[in-house]
Steps between C-alpha positions, in 0.01 A plus 500: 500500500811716450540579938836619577756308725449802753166507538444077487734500779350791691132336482706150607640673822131645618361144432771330664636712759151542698505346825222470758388452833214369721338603833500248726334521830503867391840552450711472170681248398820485409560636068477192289559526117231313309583158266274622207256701370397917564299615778157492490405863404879578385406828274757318236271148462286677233745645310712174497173296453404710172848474424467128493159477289635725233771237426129238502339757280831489279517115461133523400538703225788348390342156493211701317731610203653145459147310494590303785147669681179663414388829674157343438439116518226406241402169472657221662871592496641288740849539403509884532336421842816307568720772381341709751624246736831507417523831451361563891770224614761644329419852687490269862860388363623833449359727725486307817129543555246219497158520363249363713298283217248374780378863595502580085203446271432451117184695355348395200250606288275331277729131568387180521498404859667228441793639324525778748486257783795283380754843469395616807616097625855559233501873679433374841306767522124569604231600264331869548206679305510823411327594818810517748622710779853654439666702801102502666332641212305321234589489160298380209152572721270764374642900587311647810365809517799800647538535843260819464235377348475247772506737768205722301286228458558382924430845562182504295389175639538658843257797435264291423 
């Protein structure tokens, strides 16, 4: 991604220099340096997360270009569904992070159940409609009415 020596190894020493401590009975413990990982609200996770996905988002459209994958499965491609795979392994491999394929889920529209239900088994994923809930909020459902025109109409049915 074209980062500098200077600046990879500055971001390296505020991941890996961070050291911590716990109260116990109250009082702190001694500083301990942590094995792995950032701290839970570190103000760098983002930054190093989107980091991360861009290389994802990179391998994508690279795989795009060569044919390997299809931005949009039609039919029953079950090799570019494998290529997705592979692709998302590779990225585990190279990155370090691991994608959770039990808390992931393949939509589908307009698929034979049976079809979808034997990727989501090669996926070992779970099968979701269009109705989910991403981050709380539903997606795919029909579009409430604003926040204001709520509160007009329970104001309304109050003067009643």
């Amino acid at each position: 991604m074209g980062f500098g020596l200077t600046w990879r190894a500055s971001v390296k020493e505020c991941v890996t220099t961070a050291s911590m401590s716990v109260l116990i009975n109250g009082s702190p413990s001694k500083p301990f340096k942590m094995k792995r990982g950032l701290r839970q609200g570190d103000p760098l996770s983002p930054f190093l997360f989107v980091l991360v996905v861009d290389v994802l988002h990179m391998m994508v459209g690279e795989a795009v270009r060569n044919g390997r994958v299809s931005p949009l499965l039609v039919g029953r491609d079950m090799e570019t569904i494998l290529n997705y795979k592979r692709l998302l392994r590779g990225f585990e491999l190279m990155s370090g992070l691991t994608i959770n394929f039990d808390k992931s889920n393949m939509i589908s529209v307009n698929c034979e159940q049976e079809w979808v239900t034997s990727m989501c088994g090669l996926l070992g994923c779970a099968e979701a409609s269009l109705l989910i809930r991403y981050l709380g909020i539903p997606l795919g459902a029909k579009c409430k009415p604003s926040v204001g025109e709520d509160l007009e109409t329970d104001h309304r049915q109050g003067e009643r």
